[in-house]
CSV table of C-alpha atoms and ligand atoms in Angstrom, one decimal:
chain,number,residue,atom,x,y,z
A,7,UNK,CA,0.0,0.0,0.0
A,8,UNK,CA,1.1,4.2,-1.0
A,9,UNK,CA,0.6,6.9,1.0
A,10,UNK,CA,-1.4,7.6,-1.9
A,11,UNK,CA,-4.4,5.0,-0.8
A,12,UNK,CA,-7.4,6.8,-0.4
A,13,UNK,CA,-8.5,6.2,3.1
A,14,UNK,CA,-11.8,4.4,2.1
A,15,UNK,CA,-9.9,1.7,0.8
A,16,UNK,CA,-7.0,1.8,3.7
A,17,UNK,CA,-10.1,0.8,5.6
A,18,UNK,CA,-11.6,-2.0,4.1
A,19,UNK,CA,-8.0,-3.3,3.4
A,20,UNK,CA,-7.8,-3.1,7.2
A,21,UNK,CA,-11.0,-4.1,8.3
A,22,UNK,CA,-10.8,-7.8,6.9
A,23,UNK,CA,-8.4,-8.2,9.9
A,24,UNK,CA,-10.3,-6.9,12.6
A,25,UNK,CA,-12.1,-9.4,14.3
A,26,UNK,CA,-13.5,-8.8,17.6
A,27,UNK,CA,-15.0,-12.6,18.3
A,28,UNK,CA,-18.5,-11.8,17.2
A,29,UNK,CA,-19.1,-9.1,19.9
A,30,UNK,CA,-21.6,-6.3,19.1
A,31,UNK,CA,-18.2,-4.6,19.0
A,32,UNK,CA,-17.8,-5.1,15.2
A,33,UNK,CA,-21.0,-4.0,14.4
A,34,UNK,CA,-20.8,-0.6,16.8
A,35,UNK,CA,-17.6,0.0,14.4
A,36,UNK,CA,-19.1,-0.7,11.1
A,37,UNK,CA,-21.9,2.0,11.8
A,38,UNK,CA,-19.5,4.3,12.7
A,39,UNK,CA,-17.4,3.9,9.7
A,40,UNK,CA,-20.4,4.3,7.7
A,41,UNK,CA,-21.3,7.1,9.5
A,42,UNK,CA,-18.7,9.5,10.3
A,43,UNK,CA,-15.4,8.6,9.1
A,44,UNK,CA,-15.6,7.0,5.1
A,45,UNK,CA,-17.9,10.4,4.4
A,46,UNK,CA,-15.4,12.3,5.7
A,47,UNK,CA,-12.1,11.0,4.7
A,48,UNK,CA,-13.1,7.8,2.8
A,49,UNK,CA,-12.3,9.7,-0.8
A,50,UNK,CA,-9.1,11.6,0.6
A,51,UNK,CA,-5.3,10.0,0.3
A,52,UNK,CA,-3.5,9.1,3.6
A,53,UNK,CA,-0.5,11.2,2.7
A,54,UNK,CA,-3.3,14.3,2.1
A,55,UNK,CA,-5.2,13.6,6.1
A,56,UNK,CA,-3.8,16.8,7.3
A,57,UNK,CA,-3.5,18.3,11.3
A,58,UNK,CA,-5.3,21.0,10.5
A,59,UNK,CA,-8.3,19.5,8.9
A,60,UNK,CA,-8.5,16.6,11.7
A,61,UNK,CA,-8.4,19.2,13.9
A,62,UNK,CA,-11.2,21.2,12.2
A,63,UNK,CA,-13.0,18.1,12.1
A,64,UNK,CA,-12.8,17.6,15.8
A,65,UNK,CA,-12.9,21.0,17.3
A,66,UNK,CA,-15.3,22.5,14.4
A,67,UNK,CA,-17.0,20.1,12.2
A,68,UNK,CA,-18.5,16.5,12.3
A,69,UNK,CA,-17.5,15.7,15.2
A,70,UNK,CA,-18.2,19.2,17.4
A,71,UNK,CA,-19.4,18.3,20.7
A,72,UNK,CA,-23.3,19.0,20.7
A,73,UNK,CA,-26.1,17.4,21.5
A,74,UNK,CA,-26.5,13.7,20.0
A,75,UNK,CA,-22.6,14.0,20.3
A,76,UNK,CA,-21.1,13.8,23.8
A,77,UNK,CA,-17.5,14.1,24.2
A,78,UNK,CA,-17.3,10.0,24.9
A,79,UNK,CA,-18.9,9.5,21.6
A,80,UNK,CA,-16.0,11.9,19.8
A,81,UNK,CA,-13.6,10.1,21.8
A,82,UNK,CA,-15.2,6.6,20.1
A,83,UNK,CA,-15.1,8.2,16.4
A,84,UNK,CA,-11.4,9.6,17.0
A,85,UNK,CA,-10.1,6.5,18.2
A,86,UNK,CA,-10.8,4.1,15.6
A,87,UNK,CA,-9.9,6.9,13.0
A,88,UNK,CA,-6.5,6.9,15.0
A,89,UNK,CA,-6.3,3.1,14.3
A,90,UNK,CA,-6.2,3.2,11.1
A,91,UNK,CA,-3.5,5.8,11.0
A,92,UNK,CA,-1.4,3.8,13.8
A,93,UNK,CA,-1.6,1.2,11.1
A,94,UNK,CA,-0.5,3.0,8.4
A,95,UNK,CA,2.6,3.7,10.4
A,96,UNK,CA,3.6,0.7,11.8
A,97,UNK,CA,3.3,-0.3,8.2
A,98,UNK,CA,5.4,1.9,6.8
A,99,UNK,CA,2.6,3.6,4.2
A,100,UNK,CA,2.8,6.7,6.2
A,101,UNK,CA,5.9,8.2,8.0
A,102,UNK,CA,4.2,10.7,10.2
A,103,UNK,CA,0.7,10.7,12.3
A,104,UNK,CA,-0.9,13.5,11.6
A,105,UNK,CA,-3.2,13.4,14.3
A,106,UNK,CA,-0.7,14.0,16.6
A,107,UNK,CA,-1.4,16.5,18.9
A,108,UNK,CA,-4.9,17.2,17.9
A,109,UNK,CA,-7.0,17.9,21.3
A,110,UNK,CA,-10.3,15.7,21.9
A,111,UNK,CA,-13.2,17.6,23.9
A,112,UNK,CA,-13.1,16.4,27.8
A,113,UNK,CA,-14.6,13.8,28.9
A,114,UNK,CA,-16.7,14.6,32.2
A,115,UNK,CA,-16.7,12.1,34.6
A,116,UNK,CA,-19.6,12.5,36.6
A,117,UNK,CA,-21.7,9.3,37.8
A,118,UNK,CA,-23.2,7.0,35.7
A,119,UNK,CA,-26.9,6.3,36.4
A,120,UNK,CA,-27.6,3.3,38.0
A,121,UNK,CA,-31.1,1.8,38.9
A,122,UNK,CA,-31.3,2.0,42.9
A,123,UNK,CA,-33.3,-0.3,44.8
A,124,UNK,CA,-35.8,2.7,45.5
A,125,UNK,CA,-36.7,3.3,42.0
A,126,UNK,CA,-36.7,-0.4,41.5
A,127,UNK,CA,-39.3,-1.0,44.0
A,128,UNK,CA,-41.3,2.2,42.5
A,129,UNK,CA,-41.4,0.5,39.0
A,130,UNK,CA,-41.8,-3.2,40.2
A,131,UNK,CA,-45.5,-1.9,40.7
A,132,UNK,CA,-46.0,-1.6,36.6
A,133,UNK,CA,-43.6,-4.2,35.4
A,134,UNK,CA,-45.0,-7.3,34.8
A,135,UNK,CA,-43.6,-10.4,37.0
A,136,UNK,CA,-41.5,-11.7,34.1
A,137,UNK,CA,-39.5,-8.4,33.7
A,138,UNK,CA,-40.0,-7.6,37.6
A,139,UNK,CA,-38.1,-10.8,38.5
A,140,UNK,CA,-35.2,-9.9,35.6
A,141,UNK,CA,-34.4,-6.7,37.4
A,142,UNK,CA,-34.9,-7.8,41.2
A,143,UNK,CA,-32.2,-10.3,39.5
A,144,UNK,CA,-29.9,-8.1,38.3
A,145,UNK,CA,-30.0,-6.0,41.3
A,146,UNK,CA,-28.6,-9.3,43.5
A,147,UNK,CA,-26.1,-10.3,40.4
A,148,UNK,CA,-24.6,-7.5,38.7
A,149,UNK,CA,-24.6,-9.6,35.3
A,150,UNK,CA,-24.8,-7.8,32.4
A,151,UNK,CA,-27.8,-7.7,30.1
A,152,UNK,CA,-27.0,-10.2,27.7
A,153,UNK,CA,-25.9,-12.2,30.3
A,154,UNK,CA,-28.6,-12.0,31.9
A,155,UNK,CA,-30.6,-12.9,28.9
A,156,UNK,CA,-28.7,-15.4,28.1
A,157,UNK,CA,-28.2,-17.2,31.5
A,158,UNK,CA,-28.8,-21.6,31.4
A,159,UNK,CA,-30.3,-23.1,33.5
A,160,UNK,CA,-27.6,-25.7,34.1
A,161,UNK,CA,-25.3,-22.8,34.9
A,162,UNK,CA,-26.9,-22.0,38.1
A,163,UNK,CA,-26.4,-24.3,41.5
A,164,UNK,CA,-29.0,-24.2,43.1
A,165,UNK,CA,-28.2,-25.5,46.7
A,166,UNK,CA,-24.9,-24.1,47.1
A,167,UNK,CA,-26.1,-20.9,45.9
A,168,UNK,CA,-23.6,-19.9,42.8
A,169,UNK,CA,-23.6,-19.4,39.6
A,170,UNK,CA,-21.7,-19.6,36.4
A,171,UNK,CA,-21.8,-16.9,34.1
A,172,UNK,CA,-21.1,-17.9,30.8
A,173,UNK,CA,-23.7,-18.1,28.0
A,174,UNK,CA,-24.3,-14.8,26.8
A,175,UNK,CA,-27.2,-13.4,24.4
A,176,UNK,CA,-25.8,-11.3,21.7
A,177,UNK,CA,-28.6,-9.0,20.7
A,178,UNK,CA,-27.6,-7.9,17.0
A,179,UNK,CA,-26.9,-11.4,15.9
A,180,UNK,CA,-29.9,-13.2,17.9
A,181,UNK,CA,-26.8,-16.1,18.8
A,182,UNK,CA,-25.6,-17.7,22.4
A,183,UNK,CA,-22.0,-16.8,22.9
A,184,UNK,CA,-20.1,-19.1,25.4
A,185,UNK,CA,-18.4,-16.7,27.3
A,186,UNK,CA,-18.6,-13.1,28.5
A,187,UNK,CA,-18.0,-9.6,27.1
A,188,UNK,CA,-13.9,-10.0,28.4
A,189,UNK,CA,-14.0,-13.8,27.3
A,190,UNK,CA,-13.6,-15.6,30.8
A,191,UNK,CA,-16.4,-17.4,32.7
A,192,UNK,CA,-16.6,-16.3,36.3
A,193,UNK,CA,-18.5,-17.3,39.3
A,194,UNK,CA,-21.0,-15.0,40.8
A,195,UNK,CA,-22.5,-15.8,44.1
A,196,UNK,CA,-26.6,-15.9,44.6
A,197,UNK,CA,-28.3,-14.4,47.6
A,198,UNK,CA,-31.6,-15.8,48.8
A,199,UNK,CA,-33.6,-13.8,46.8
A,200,UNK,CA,-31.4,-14.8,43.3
A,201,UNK,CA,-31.9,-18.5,44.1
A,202,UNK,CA,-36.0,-17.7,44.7
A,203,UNK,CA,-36.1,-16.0,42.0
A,204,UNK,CA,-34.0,-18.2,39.7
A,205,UNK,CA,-35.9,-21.2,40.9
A,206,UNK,CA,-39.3,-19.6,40.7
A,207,UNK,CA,-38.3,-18.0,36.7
A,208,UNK,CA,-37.4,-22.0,35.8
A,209,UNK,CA,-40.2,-23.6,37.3
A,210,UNK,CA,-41.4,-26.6,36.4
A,211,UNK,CA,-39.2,-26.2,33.0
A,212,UNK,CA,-37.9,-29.5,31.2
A,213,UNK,CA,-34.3,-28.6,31.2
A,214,UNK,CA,-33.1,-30.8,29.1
A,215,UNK,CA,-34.8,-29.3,25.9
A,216,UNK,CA,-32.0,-26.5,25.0
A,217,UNK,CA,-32.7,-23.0,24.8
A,218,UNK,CA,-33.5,-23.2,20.7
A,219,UNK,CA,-30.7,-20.6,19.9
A,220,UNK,CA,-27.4,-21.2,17.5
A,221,UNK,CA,-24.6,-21.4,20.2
A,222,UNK,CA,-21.3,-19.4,18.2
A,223,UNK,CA,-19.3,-22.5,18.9
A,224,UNK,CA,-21.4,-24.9,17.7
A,225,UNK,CA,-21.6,-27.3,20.8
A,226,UNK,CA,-25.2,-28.9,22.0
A,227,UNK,CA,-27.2,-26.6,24.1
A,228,UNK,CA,-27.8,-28.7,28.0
A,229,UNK,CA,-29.8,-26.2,29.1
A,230,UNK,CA,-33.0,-23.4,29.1
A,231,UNK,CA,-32.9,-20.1,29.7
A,232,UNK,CA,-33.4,-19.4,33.1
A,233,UNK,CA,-35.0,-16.0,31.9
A,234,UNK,CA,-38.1,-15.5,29.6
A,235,UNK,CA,-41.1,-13.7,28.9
A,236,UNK,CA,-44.5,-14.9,30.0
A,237,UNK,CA,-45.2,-15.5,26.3
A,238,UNK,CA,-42.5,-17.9,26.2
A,239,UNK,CA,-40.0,-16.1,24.1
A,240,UNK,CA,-36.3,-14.9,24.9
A,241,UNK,CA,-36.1,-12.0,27.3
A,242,UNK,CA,-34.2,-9.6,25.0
A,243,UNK,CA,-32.3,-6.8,26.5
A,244,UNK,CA,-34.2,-4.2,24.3
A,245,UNK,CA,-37.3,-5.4,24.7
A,246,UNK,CA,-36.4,-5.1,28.8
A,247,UNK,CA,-34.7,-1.8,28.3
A,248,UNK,CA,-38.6,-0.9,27.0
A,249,UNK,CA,-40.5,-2.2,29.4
A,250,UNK,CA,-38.3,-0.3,32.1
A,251,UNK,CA,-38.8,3.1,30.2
A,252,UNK,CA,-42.9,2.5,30.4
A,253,UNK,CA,-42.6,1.3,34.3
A,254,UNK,CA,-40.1,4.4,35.0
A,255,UNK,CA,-42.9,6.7,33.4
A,256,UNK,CA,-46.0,5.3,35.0
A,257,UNK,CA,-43.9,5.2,38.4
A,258,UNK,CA,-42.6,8.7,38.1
A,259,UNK,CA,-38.8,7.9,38.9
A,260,UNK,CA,-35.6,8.5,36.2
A,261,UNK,CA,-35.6,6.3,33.5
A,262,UNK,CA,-33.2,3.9,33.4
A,263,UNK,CA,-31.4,1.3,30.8
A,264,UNK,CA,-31.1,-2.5,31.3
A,265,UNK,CA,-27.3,-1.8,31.7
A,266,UNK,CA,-27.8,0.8,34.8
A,267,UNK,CA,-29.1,-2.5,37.0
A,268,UNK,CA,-25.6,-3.5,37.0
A,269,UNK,CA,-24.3,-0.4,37.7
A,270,UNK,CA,-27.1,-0.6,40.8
A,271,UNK,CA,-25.8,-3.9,41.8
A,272,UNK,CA,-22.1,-2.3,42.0
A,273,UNK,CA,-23.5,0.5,43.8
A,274,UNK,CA,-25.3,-1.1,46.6
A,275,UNK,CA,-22.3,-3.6,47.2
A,276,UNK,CA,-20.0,-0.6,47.4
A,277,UNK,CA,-22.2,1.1,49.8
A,278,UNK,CA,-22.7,-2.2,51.6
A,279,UNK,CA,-18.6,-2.2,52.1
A,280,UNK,CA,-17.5,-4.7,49.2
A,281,UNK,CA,-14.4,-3.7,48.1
A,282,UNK,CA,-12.8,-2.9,44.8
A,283,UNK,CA,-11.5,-6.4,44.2
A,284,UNK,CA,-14.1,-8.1,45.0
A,285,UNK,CA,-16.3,-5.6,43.3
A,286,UNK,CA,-14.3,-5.7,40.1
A,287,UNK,CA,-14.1,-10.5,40.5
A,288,UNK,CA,-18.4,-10.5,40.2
A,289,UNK,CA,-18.5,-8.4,37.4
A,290,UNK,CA,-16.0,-9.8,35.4
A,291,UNK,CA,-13.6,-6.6,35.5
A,292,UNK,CA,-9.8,-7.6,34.3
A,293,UNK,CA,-8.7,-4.1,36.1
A,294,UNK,CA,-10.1,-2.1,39.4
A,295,UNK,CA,-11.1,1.6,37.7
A,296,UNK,CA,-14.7,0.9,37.2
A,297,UNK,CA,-14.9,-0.8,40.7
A,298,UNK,CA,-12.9,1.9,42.4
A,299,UNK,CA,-15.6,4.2,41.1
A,300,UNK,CA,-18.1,2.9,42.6
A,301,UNK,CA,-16.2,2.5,45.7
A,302,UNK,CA,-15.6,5.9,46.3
A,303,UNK,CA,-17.9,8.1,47.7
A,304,UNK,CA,-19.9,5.9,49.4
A,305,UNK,CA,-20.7,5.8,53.6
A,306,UNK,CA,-18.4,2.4,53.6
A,307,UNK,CA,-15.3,4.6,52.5
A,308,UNK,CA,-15.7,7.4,54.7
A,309,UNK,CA,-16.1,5.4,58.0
A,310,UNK,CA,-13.0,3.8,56.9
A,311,UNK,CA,-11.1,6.8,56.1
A,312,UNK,CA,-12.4,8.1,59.4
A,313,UNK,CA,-11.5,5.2,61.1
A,314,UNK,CA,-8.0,5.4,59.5
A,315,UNK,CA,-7.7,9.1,60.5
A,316,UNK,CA,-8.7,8.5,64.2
A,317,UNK,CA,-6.8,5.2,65.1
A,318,UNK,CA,-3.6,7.4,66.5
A,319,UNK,CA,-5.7,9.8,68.2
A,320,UNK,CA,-3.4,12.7,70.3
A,321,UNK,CA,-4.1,11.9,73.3
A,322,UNK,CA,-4.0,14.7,76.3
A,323,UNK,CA,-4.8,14.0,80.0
A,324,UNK,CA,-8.1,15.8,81.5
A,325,UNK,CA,-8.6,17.3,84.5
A,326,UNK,CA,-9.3,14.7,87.1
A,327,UNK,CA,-7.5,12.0,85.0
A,328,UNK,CA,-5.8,9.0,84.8
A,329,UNK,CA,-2.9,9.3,87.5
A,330,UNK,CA,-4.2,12.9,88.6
A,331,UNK,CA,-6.5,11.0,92.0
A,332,UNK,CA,-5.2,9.9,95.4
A,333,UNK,CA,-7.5,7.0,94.8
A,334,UNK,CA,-6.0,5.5,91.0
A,335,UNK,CA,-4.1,2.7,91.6
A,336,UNK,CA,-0.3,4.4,91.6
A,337,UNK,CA,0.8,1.3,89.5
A,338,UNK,CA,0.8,2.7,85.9
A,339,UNK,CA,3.5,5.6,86.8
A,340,UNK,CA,0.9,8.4,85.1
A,341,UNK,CA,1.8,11.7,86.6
A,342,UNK,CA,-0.2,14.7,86.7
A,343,UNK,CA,0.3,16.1,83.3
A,344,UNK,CA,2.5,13.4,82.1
A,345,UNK,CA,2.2,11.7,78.5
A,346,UNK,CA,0.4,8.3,79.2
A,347,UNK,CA,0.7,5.6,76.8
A,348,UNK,CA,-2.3,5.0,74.6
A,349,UNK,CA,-3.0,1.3,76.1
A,350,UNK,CA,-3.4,2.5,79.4
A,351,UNK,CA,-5.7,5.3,78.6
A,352,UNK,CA,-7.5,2.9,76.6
A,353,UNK,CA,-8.8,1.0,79.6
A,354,UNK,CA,-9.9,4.3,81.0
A,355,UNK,CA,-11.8,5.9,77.7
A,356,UNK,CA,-14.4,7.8,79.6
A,357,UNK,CA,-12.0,10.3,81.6
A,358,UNK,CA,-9.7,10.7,78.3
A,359,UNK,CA,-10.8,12.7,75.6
A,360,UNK,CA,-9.2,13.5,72.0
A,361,UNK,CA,-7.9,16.8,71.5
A,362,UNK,CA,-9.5,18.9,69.5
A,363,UNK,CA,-6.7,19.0,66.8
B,28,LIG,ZN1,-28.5,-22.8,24.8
């Protein structure tokens, strides 16, 4: 390939390569190509993608932060544009990026919304049972979605109260997928309410039918899916995300989407004092950011930072202290005004106080 290849076709040279395991991944690219990038610079030469018109593009253009285009979204865009560039050097076709340098809007990070356990039990009220027990489930879990969606029965223990997440739904292909969004299995543990629920959802269900969906790797299905709708029919994450919209309306709280119930899950364990790892090991996390996140902030964190700060309080001795009475035992050597260990004050809390600093 010359520096001279249009862009367009940089890409679909490219693009035969990048394979993302059949995750909706592929497909989220695609659009975007479509969308923003082969308009833009399909038609125009590698050696003629310029600073100043990527800039332009960015700061000015396409890709201006506005509404229907939040600075996450621009980062999205940028980066697979930046791809294809990287590419182009590492092959040799170009011998300079220029993209270098150019400035991408700033990502806020404020709190993403989750579904708390308040508004869930405000829209349990107008969600049917089938889509009422899918949230309750999520809110105990912290699975995603499709995994929820996409859960079999034979994955889920019952009597010793775990589960195995593995079998995922993906939406835009209507396929099982073996494993997870990160591609390893994990083990989630279920409350009481999980295994009610899980045990009410499969019923009476003969288990050993398979769930009637194409698994990607072509193995025999031993199992149903533990979640469905009361018509008999796949829960689809969508379909839920719908169905939360109407109850959120009718109940009057913030709408939320099928993915914020994780989030929710992640939030109440933080608040309930899970920590980061542990936080990050259920929901399938390979690194600790998005768990930290949640962490922080919450009334677990400050006790423990408050905890932390107050475990070598500065001790002074009161008036009519330790040491300070004919009648204290003489033994522990404390002397009218004199530093006393921390131990022995200890056993004496109520006459010692902290001082103020
Ligand atoms: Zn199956």
């Amino acid at each position: 390939m010359e520096a001279t290849t249009k862009w367009g076709a940089w890409w679909d040279h490219l693009a035969t390569k990048r394979t993302f395991d059949d995750t909706d991944t592929a497909s989220t690219e695609a659009n975007i190509v479509k969308k923003y990038l082969r308009p833009k610079w399909g038609d125009i030469a590698l050696r003629d993608i310029t600073y100043k018109a990527a800039k332009h593009w960015v700061q000015e253009g396409d890709l201006k932060v506005r509404p229907g285009m939040s600075p996450g979204y621009v980062h999205r865009i940028f980066s697979i544009f930046n791809v294809t560039i990287k590419e182009a050097l590492d092959q040799e076709v170009l011998t300079a990026s220029p993209l270098a340098g150019v400035k991408l809007p700033k990502r806020h990070k404020k709190p993403k919304p989750y579904l708390s356990t308040k508004s869930n039990a405000a829209m349990s009220a107008h969600l049917r049972e089938d889509y009422r027990d899918a949230l309750a489930f999520g809110l105990e879990t912290g699975v995603r979605p499709g995994e929820l969606c996409g859960l079999h029965s034979d994955r889920i223990d019952l009597d010793r109260g775990w589960m195995l997440v593995a079998e995922t739904f993906v939406k835009r292909r209507g396929i099982i997928r073996p494993y997870p969004k990160d591609g390893d299995v994990r083990w989630v543990p279920l409350t009481d309410l999980a295994c009610e629920i899980a045990a009410r959802r499969l019923g009476a269900r003969d288990e050993s039918k398979g769930c009637g969906f194409v698994h990607s790797d072509g193995l025999p299905c031993s199992g149903v899916l533990t979640f469905m709708t009361v018509r008999g029919r796949i829960m689809h994450p969508d379909t839920m995300g719908y169905h939360m919209r109407n109850a959120a309306e009718d109940a009057k709280v913030p709408r939320r989407s099928p993915y914020s119930i994780r989030r929710g899950w992640a939030t109440r364990a933080a608040e309930g004092g899970l920590d980061a790892f542990q936080i990050a090991e259920i929901l399938g996390h390979a690194t600790l950011d998005q768990a930290q996140e949640y962490v922080q902030q919450t009334p677990a964190a400050r006790m423990k930072l408050v905890a932390a700060l107050s475990k070598y309080p500065q001790l002074t001795v009161i008036e009519g202290g330790l040491g300070q009475t004919s009648d204290t035992q003489a033994g522990s050597g404390a002397k009218s005004g004199a530093k006393v260990d921390s131990q022995t004050l200890a056993q004496d809390r109520g006459r010692v106080r902290r001082s103020a600093g």
